[in-house]
mmCIF file of C-alpha atoms in Angstrom:
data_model
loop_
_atom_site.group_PDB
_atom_site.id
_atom_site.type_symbol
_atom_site.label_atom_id
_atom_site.label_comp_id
_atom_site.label_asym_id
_atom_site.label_seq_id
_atom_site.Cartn_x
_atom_site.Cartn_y
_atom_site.Cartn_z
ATOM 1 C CA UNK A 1 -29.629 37.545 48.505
ATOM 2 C CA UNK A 2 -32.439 37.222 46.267
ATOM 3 C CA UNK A 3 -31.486 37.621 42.435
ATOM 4 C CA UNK A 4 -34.375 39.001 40.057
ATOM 5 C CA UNK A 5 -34.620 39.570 36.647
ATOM 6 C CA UNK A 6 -37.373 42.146 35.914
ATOM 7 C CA UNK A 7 -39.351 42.600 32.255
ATOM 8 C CA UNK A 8 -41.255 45.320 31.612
ATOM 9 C CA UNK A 9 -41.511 47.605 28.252
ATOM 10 C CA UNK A 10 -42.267 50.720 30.210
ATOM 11 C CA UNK A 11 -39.185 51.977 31.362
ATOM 12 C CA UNK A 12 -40.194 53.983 34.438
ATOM 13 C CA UNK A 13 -42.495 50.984 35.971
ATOM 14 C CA UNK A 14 -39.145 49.318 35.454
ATOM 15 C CA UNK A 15 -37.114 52.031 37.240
ATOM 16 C CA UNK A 16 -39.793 52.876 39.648
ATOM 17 C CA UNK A 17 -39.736 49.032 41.451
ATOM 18 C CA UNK A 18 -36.355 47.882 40.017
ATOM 19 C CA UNK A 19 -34.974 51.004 42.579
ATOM 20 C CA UNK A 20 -37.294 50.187 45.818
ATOM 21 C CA UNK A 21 -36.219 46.427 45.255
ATOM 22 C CA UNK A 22 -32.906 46.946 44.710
ATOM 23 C CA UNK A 23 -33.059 48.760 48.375
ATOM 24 C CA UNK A 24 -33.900 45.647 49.836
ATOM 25 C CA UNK A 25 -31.146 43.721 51.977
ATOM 26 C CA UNK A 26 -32.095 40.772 50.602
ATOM 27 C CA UNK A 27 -32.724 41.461 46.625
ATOM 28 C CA UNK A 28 -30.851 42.100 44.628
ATOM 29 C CA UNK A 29 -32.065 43.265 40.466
ATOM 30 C CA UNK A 30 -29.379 41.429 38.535
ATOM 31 C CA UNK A 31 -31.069 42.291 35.339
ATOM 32 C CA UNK A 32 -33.873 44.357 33.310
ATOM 33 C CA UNK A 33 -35.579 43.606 30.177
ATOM 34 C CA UNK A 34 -37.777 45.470 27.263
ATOM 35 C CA UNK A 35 -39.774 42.941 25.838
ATOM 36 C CA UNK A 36 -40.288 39.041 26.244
ATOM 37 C CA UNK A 37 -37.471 37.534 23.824
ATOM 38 C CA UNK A 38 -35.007 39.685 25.227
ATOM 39 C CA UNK A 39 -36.471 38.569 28.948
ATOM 40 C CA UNK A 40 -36.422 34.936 27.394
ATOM 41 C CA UNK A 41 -32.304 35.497 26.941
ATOM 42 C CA UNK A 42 -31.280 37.272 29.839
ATOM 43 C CA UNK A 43 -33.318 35.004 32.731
ATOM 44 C CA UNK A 44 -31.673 31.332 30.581
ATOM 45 C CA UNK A 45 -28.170 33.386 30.992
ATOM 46 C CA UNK A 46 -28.783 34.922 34.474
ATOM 47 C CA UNK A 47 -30.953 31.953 35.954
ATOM 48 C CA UNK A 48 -32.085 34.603 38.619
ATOM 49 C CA UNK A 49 -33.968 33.261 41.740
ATOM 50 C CA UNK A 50 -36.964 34.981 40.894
ATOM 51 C CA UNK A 51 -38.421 36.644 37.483
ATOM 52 C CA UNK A 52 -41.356 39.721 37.247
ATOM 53 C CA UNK A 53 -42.609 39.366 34.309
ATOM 54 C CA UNK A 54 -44.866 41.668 32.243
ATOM 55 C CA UNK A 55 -47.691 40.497 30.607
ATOM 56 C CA UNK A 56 -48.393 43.163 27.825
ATOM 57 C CA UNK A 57 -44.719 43.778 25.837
ATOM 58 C CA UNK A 58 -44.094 44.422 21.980
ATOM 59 C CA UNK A 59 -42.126 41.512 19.955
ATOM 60 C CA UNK A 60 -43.201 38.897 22.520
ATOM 61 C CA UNK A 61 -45.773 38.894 25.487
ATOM 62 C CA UNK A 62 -45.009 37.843 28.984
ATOM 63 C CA UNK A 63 -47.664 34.524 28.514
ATOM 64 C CA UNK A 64 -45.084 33.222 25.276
ATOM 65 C CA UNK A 65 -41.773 34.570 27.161
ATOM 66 C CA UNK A 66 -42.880 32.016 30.504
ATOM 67 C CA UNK A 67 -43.708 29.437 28.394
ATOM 68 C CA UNK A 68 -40.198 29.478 26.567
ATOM 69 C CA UNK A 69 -38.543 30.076 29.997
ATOM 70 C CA UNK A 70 -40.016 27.548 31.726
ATOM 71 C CA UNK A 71 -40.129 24.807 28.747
ATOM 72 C CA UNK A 72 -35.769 25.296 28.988
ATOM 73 C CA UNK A 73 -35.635 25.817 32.544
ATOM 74 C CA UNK A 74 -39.332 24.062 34.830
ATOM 75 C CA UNK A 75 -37.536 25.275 38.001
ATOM 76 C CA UNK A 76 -37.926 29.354 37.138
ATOM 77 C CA UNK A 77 -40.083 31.105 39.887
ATOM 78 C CA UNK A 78 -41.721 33.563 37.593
ATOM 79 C CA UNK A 79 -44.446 36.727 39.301
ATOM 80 C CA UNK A 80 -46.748 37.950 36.431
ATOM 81 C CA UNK A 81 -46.659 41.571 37.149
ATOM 82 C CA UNK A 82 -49.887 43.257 35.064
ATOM 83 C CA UNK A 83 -52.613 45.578 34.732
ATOM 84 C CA UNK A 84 -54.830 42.794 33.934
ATOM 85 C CA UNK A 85 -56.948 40.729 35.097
ATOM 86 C CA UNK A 86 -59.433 39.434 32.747
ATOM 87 C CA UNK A 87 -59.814 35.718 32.074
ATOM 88 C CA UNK A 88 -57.698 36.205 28.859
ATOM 89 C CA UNK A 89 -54.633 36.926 30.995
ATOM 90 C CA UNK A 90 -55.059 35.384 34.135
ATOM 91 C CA UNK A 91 -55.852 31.710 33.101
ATOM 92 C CA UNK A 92 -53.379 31.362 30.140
ATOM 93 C CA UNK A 93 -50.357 33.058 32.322
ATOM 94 C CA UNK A 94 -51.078 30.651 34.725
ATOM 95 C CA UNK A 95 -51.230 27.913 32.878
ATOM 96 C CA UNK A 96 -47.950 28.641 31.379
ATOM 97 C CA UNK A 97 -45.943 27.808 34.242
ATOM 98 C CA UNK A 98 -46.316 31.452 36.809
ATOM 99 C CA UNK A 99 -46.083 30.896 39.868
ATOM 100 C CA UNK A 100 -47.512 34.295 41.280
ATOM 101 C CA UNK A 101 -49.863 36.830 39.910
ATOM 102 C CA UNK A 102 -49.728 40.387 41.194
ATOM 103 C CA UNK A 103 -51.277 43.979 40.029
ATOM 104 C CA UNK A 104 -49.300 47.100 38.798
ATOM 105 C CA UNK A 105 -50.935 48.681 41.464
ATOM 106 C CA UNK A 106 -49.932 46.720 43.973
ATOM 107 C CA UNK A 107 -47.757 48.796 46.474
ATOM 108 C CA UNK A 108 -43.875 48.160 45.947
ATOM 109 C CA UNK A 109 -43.499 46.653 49.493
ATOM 110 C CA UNK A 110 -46.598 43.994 48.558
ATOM 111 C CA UNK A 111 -44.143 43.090 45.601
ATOM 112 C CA UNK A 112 -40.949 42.573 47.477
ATOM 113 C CA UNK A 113 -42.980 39.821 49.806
ATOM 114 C CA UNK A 114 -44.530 38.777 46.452
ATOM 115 C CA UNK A 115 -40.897 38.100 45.943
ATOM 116 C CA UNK A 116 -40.084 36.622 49.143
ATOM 117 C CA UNK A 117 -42.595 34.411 49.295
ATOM 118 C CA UNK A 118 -42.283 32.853 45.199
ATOM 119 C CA UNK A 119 -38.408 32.128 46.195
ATOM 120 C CA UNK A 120 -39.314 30.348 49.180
ATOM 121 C CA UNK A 121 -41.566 28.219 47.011
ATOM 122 C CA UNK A 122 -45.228 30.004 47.567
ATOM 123 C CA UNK A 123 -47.685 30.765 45.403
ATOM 124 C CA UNK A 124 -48.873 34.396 46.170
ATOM 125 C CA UNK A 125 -52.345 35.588 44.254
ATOM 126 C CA UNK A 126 -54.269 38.805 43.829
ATOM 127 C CA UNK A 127 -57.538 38.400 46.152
ATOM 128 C CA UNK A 128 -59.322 38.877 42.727
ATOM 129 C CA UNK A 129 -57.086 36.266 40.562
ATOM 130 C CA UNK A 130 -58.047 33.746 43.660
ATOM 131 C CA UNK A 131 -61.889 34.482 43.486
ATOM 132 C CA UNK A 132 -61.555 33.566 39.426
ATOM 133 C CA UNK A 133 -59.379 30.413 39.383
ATOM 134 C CA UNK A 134 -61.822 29.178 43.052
ATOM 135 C CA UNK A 135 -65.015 30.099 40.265
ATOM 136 C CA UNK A 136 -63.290 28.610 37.499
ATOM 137 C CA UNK A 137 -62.959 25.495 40.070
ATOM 138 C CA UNK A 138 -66.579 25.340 41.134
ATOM 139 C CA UNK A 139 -67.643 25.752 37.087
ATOM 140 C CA UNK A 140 -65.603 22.734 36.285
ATOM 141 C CA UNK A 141 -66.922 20.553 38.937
ATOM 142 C CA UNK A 142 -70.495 21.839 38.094
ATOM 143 C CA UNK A 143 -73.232 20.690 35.522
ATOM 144 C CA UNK A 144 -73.216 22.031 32.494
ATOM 145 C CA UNK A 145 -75.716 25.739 32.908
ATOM 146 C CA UNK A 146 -78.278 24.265 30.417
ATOM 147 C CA UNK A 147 -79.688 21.785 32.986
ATOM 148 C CA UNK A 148 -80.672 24.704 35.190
ATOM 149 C CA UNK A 149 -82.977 25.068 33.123
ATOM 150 C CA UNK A 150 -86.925 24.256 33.289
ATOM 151 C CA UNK A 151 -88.881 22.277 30.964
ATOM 152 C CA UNK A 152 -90.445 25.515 30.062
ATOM 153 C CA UNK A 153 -87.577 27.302 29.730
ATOM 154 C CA UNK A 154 -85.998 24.739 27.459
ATOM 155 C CA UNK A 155 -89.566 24.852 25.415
ATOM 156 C CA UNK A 156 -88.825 29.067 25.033
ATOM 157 C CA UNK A 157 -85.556 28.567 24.127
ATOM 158 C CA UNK A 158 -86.166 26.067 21.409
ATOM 159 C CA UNK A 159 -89.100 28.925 20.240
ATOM 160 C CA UNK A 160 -85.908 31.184 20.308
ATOM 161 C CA UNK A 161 -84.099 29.251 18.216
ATOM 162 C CA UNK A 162 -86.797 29.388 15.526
ATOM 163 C CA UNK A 163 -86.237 33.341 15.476
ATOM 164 C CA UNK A 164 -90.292 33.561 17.422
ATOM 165 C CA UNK A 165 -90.307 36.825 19.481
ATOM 166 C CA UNK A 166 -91.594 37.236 22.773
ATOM 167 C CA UNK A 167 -95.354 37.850 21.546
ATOM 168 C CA UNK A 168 -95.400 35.014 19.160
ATOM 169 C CA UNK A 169 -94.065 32.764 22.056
ATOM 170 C CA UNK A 170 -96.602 33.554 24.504
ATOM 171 C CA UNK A 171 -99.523 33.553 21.854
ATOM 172 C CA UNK A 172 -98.158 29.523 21.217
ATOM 173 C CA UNK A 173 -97.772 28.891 24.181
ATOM 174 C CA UNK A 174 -101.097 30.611 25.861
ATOM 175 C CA UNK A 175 -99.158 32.147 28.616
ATOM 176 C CA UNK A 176 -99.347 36.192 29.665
ATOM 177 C CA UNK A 177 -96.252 38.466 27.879
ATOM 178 C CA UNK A 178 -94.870 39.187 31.266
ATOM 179 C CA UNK A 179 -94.296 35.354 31.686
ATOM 180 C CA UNK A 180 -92.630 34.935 28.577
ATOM 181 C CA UNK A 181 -90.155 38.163 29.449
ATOM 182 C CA UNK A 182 -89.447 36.681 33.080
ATOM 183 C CA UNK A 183 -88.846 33.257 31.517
ATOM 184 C CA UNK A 184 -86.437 34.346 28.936
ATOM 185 C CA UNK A 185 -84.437 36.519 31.447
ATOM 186 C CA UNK A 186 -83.755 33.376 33.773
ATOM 187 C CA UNK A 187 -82.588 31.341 30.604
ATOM 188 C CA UNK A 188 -80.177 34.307 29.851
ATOM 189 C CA UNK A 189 -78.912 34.004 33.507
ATOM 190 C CA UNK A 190 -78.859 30.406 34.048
ATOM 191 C CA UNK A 191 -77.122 29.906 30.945
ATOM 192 C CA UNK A 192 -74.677 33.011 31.385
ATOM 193 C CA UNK A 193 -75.145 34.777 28.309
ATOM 194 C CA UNK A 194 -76.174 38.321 27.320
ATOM 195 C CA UNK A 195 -78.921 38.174 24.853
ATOM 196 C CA UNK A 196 -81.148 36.006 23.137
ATOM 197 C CA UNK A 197 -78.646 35.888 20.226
ATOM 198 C CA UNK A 198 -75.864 34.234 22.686
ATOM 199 C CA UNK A 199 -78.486 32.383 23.787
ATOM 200 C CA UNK A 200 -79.672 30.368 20.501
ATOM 201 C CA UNK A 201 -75.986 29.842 19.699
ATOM 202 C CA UNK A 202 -75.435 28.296 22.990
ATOM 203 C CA UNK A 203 -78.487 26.039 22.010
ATOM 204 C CA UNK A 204 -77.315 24.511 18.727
ATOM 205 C CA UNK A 205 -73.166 24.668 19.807
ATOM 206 C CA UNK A 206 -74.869 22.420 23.203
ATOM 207 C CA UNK A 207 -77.278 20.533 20.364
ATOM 208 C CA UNK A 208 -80.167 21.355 22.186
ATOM 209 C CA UNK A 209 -81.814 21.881 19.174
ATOM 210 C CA UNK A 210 -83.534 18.352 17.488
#
């Protein structure tokens, strides 16, 4: 039988999949919690097989509740159970020491072999959490995005940086309005920003300004 402890601080998510796991032959919900400190108490008392945590809660968040879990106890299997899955969430939960990372609206049976699998010592990932760490993999391996760039599109962006608009740029440089425009839009892309402003900050943070 598997043993899980299950945090959550919305009651009817928790009696909603605490009830379809606890139909289960093999799990068994030993324990619930409302927020992370109380999750923190119960899973170091229970030492459950397998812990859902929530990553939202009041008093303490599911991110600081693994970390204190798994800094007293590295073997804890812990599923991040969320609504999110922006980089603010998914990296940091992860890092903390989760092994899993599944969706609210993942169907209950996709949780209970979420639950399976973590106790028999896999790591189970939303499809979208497993595009973001492989991109996150690739961007760490890469160059940094500022040597994508042209010699003329480092020349516009250090014209950026001295607050010259498009017009003013092209007159310098003797080049057509339209080329200046095109040019700019690539340096927002290669450099993965969303406006010029973005841009010239990403130009003196990377000291590409002399």
């Amino acid at each position: 039988m598997i043993k899980v402890v299950f945090a959550d601080d919305h009651e009817m998510v928790r009696i909603g999949v605490s009830s379809y796991l606890s139909n289960q032959p093999d799990i068994e919900v030993v324990g619930e919690a409302s927020d992370g400190g109380e999750a923190v108490d119960l899973v170091l008392d229970l030492r459950p097989d397998v812990i859902l945590m929530d990553l939202v809660m009041k008093e303490m968040d599911g991110i600081e509740a693994t970390k204190r879990i798994i800094a007293q106890w590295p073997e804890a299997k812990i599923i991040i159970v969320t609504s999110f899955l922006d980089d603010e969430k998914v990296y940091p939960a992860l890092e903390s020491g989760a092994t899993s990372y599944m969706l609210k609206t993942s169907k209950a049976s996709e949780i209970a072999n979420a639950v399976r699998a973590t106790f028999n010592g896999e790591m189970v990932l939303e499809p979208e959490v497993t595009g973001k760490m492989m991109t996150k993999m690739r961007r760490g391996n890469a160059r940094p995005p500022h040597e994508e760039l042209t010699n003329r599109e480092r020349e516009i962006l250090l014209l950026m940086t001295e607050g010259k608009t498009n017009q003013e740029i092209a007159d310098e440089l003797i080049i057509a309005l339209k080329t200046v425009k095109t040019h700019v839009s690539n340096i927002l892309d290669k450099l993965e920003v969303q406006d010029r402003t973005q841009a010239v900050i990403y130009a003196f943070k990377n000291s590409l300004v002399k």
